[in-house]
PDB file of C-alpha atoms in Angstrom:
ATOM      1  CA  MET A  30      81.446 123.541  93.682  1.00 71.00           C
ATOM      2  CA  THR A  31      84.288 126.640  93.317  1.00 79.00           C
ATOM      3  CA  GLY A  32      85.253 126.219  96.833  1.00 80.00           C
ATOM      4  CA  GLU A  33      86.255 122.586  96.711  1.00 77.00           C
ATOM      5  CA  ILE A  34      88.363 123.409  93.582  1.00 76.00           C
ATOM      6  CA  LEU A  35      90.098 126.229  95.451  1.00 81.00           C
ATOM      7  CA  ASN A  36      90.580 124.180  98.283  1.00 80.00           C
ATOM      8  CA  ILE A  37      92.362 122.041  96.172  1.00 74.00           C
ATOM      9  CA  ILE A  38      93.950 124.101  94.093  1.00 79.00           C
ATOM     10  CA  ALA A  39      95.072 127.066  96.934  1.00 84.00           C
ATOM     11  CA  PRO A  40      97.613 125.024  98.570  1.00 82.00           C
ATOM     12  CA  VAL A  41      99.933 124.671  95.415  1.00 80.00           C
ATOM     13  CA  PHE A  42      99.644 128.217  94.451  1.00 87.00           C
ATOM     14  CA  VAL A  43     100.362 129.223  97.876  1.00 89.00           C
ATOM     15  CA  VAL A  44     103.930 126.843  97.973  1.00 83.00           C
ATOM     16  CA  ALA A  45     104.995 127.925  94.449  1.00 86.00           C
ATOM     17  CA  GLY A  46     104.544 131.310  95.597  1.00 90.00           C
ATOM     18  CA  ILE A  47     106.755 130.676  98.569  1.00 86.00           C
ATOM     19  CA  GLY A  48     109.615 129.313  96.530  1.00 82.00           C
ATOM     20  CA  PHE A  49     109.296 132.063  94.228  1.00 88.00           C
ATOM     21  CA  LEU A  50     109.737 134.558  96.727  1.00 88.00           C
ATOM     22  CA  LEU A  51     112.382 132.723  98.681  1.00 83.00           C
ATOM     23  CA  GLU A  52     114.416 132.989  94.851  1.00 83.00           C
ATOM     24  CA  TYR A  53     113.372 136.503  93.850  1.00 87.00           C
ATOM     25  CA  ARG A  54     114.656 137.643  96.960  1.00 86.00           C
ATOM     26  CA  GLY A  55     117.690 135.555  96.843  1.00 82.00           C
ATOM     27  CA  ILE A  56     117.508 133.922  99.539  1.00 80.00           C
ATOM     28  CA  GLY A  57     117.349 130.534  97.698  1.00 71.00           C
ATOM     29  CA  PHE A  58     115.795 126.915  98.355  1.00 70.00           C
ATOM     30  CA  HIS A  59     117.382 123.585  98.153  1.00 76.00           C
ATOM     31  CA  SER A  60     114.682 121.439  96.909  1.00 76.00           C
ATOM     32  CA  GLU A  61     116.866 118.401  96.901  1.00 82.00           C
ATOM     33  CA  THR A  62     116.698 118.446 100.589  1.00 76.00           C
ATOM     34  CA  LEU A  63     113.110 118.625 100.786  1.00 76.00           C
ATOM     35  CA  SER A  64     112.376 115.853  98.414  1.00 80.00           C
ATOM     36  CA  ARG A  65     114.636 113.603  99.791  1.00 82.00           C
ATOM     37  CA  LEU A  66     112.963 114.806 103.443  1.00 78.00           C
ATOM     38  CA  ALA A  67     109.183 113.697 101.633  1.00 79.00           C
ATOM     39  CA  MET A  68     110.489 110.735 100.185  1.00 80.00           C
ATOM     40  CA  MET A  69     112.552 109.282 102.926  1.00 84.00           C
ATOM     41  CA  VAL A  70     110.149 110.209 105.883  1.00 87.00           C
ATOM     42  CA  GLY A  71     107.123 111.874 104.711  1.00 83.00           C
ATOM     43  CA  THR A  72     105.693 109.254 101.891  1.00 83.00           C
ATOM     44  CA  PRO A  73     106.334 106.265 104.326  1.00 86.00           C
ATOM     45  CA  CYS A  74     104.636 107.856 106.954  1.00 87.00           C
ATOM     46  CA  LEU A  75     101.795 108.497 105.018  1.00 84.00           C
ATOM     47  CA  VAL A  76     101.731 105.042 103.286  1.00 86.00           C
ATOM     48  CA  PHE A  77     102.218 103.475 107.021  1.00 89.00           C
ATOM     49  CA  SER A  78      99.410 105.349 108.793  1.00 89.00           C
ATOM     50  CA  SER A  79      96.808 104.571 105.508  1.00 85.00           C
ATOM     51  CA  LEU A  80      97.535 101.337 106.052  1.00 86.00           C
ATOM     52  CA  THR A  81      97.335 100.746 109.811  1.00 89.00           C
ATOM     53  CA  GLY A  82      94.370 102.602 110.147  1.00 87.00           C
ATOM     54  CA  THR A  83      92.215 101.357 107.610  1.00 85.00           C
ATOM     55  CA  SER A  84      88.973 100.029 107.706  1.00 85.00           C
ATOM     56  CA  LEU A  85      89.299  98.358 104.526  1.00 87.00           C
ATOM     57  CA  PRO A  86      88.847  94.241 104.738  1.00 90.00           C
ATOM     58  CA  ASP A  87      91.849  92.485 104.615  1.00 89.00           C
ATOM     59  CA  ASP A  88      90.178  90.388 101.142  1.00 93.00           C
ATOM     60  CA  SER A  89      90.040  93.820  99.858  1.00 92.00           C
ATOM     61  CA  LEU A  90      93.463  94.723 100.368  1.00 90.00           C
ATOM     62  CA  LEU A  91      95.025  91.663  98.632  1.00 93.00           C
ATOM     63  CA  ARG A  92      92.757  92.166  95.623  1.00 95.00           C
ATOM     64  CA  ILE A  93      94.644  95.802  95.740  1.00 93.00           C
ATOM     65  CA  VAL A  94      98.005  93.802  95.555  1.00 93.00           C
ATOM     66  CA  ILE A  95      96.880  91.714  93.047  1.00 96.00           C
ATOM     67  CA  ILE A  96      95.860  94.398  90.364  1.00 95.00           C
ATOM     68  CA  ALA A  97      99.007  96.205  91.431  1.00 94.00           C
ATOM     69  CA  LEU A  98     101.023  93.219  90.142  1.00 94.00           C
ATOM     70  CA  SER A  99      98.948  92.550  87.458  1.00 95.00           C
ATOM     71  CA  ALA A 100      99.019  96.002  86.281  1.00 93.00           C
ATOM     72  CA  VAL A 101     103.327  96.181  86.526  1.00 93.00           C
ATOM     73  CA  LEU A 102     103.110  92.556  85.159  1.00 94.00           C
ATOM     74  CA  VAL A 103     100.859  93.599  81.899  1.00 95.00           C
ATOM     75  CA  GLY A 104     102.734  96.460  81.400  1.00 92.00           C
ATOM     76  CA  ALA A 105     106.220  94.849  81.199  1.00 91.00           C
ATOM     77  CA  VAL A 106     104.854  92.356  78.991  1.00 93.00           C
ATOM     78  CA  LEU A 107     103.312  94.839  76.724  1.00 93.00           C
ATOM     79  CA  SER A 108     106.436  96.506  76.500  1.00 92.00           C
ATOM     80  CA  GLY A 109     109.110  93.995  76.253  1.00 88.00           C
ATOM     81  CA  PRO A 110     108.544  92.938  72.883  1.00 92.00           C
ATOM     82  CA  ALA A 111     108.305  96.362  71.693  1.00 92.00           C
ATOM     83  CA  LEU A 112     111.708  97.301  73.231  1.00 93.00           C
ATOM     84  CA  LEU A 113     112.661  93.824  71.029  1.00 92.00           C
ATOM     85  CA  VAL A 114     111.172  95.272  67.600  1.00 94.00           C
ATOM     86  CA  PHE A 115     112.559  98.421  67.855  1.00 94.00           C
ATOM     87  CA  ARG A 116     115.972  97.172  69.395  1.00 93.00           C
ATOM     88  CA  GLN A 117     115.941  99.703  72.539  1.00 93.00           C
ATOM     89  CA  PRO A 118     117.882  98.412  75.490  1.00 92.00           C
ATOM     90  CA  TRP A 119     115.227  97.222  78.070  1.00 85.00           C
ATOM     91  CA  ARG A 120     116.983  97.822  81.281  1.00 85.00           C
ATOM     92  CA  THR A 121     116.489 101.569  79.985  1.00 86.00           C
ATOM     93  CA  PHE A 122     113.397 101.548  79.443  1.00 90.00           C
ATOM     94  CA  ILE A 123     111.379  98.745  80.855  1.00 86.00           C
ATOM     95  CA  SER A 124     111.032 100.455  84.483  1.00 87.00           C
ATOM     96  CA  SER A 125     109.156 103.519  82.832  1.00 88.00           C
ATOM     97  CA  LEU A 126     107.193 101.863  80.586  1.00 90.00           C
ATOM     98  CA  SER A 127     105.673  99.210  83.304  1.00 90.00           C
ATOM     99  CA  LEU A 128     105.929 101.312  86.457  1.00 90.00           C
ATOM    100  CA  PRO A 129     103.053 103.723  87.063  1.00 88.00           C
ATOM    101  CA  ASN A 130     103.763 107.251  88.994  1.00 83.00           C
ATOM    102  CA  ALA A 131     101.530 106.224  91.562  1.00 82.00           C
ATOM    103  CA  GLY A 132     103.179 108.572  94.145  1.00 79.00           C
ATOM    104  CA  ASN A 133     103.870 111.908  93.292  1.00 72.00           C
ATOM    105  CA  ALA A 134     101.019 112.252  91.127  1.00 75.00           C
ATOM    106  CA  GLY A 135      98.838 109.562  92.244  1.00 81.00           C
ATOM    107  CA  LEU A 136      98.013 109.946  96.167  1.00 85.00           C
ATOM    108  CA  PRO A 137      97.291 113.370  96.092  1.00 82.00           C
ATOM    109  CA  LEU A 138      94.738 112.900  93.080  1.00 83.00           C
ATOM    110  CA  VAL A 139      93.162 109.857  94.792  1.00 87.00           C
ATOM    111  CA  TYR A 140      93.075 111.598  98.233  1.00 86.00           C
ATOM    112  CA  PHE A 141      90.919 114.494  96.362  1.00 82.00           C
ATOM    113  CA  ALA A 142      88.910 112.645  94.539  1.00 85.00           C
ATOM    114  CA  PHE A 143      88.169 110.467  96.681  1.00 89.00           C
ATOM    115  CA  ALA A 144      88.925 111.411 100.331  1.00 87.00           C
ATOM    116  CA  GLU A 145      90.353 108.957 102.717  1.00 87.00           C
ATOM    117  CA  PRO A 146      89.141 105.647 101.599  1.00 88.00           C
ATOM    118  CA  GLY A 147      90.588 106.072  98.358  1.00 89.00           C
ATOM    119  CA  LEU A 148      93.803 107.535  99.948  1.00 88.00           C
ATOM    120  CA  THR A 149      94.073 103.621 101.809  1.00 90.00           C
ATOM    121  CA  ILE A 150      93.552 102.026  98.288  1.00 92.00           C
ATOM    122  CA  GLY A 151      96.069 104.446  96.237  1.00 91.00           C
ATOM    123  CA  ALA A 152      98.378 103.841  99.599  1.00 91.00           C
ATOM    124  CA  ALA A 153      98.434 100.120  99.227  1.00 92.00           C
ATOM    125  CA  PHE A 154      98.699  99.984  95.329  1.00 93.00           C
ATOM    126  CA  PHE A 155     101.657 102.638  95.617  1.00 92.00           C
ATOM    127  CA  PHE A 156     103.400 100.442  98.450  1.00 91.00           C
ATOM    128  CA  MET A 157     103.019  97.530  95.828  1.00 92.00           C
ATOM    129  CA  ILE A 158     104.106  99.361  92.894  1.00 91.00           C
ATOM    130  CA  ALA A 159     107.647 101.073  95.249  1.00 89.00           C
ATOM    131  CA  LEU A 160     108.482  97.376  96.034  1.00 89.00           C
ATOM    132  CA  VAL A 161     108.340  96.202  92.887  1.00 90.00           C
ATOM    133  CA  GLN A 162     110.188  99.146  91.509  1.00 87.00           C
ATOM    134  CA  TYR A 163     113.019  98.846  94.686  1.00 85.00           C
ATOM    135  CA  THR A 164     113.610  95.106  94.565  1.00 88.00           C
ATOM    136  CA  ILE A 165     112.710  93.596  91.199  1.00 84.00           C
ATOM    137  CA  VAL A 166     113.040  96.317  88.851  1.00 74.00           C
ATOM    138  CA  PRO A 167     116.957  96.669  87.266  1.00 64.00           C
ATOM    139  CA  ALA A 168     119.379  99.298  87.948  1.00 57.00           C
TER     140      ALA A 168
END
């Protein structure tokens, strides 16, 4: 069990250590470049490969899509009235209250907990959340 936990945590510490050494030596590191590369290339490639190479039946993927959309809808329905009661601007808060962080933290956690089948389910869920976030949610 210790080996499994170490396999999960070690890459995080190695990457953090490399970043620390680069900054300590004065080399610097432009995290914005890496972040954009991960969001514009890495994440879409991960989602595409997970969804095209899945062995899950289509009805299971459809169920995941419905669950993701339901989760967003429930979050919006529950947070909308609260924003009105507390007189807060809904455009500012509705997306953060109704959309989960299904990508940055969610996908690695699902992969480490449930391996490849879990990653496929997580990628489908993330895809729907991202689709809602970038098409429906107000700016």
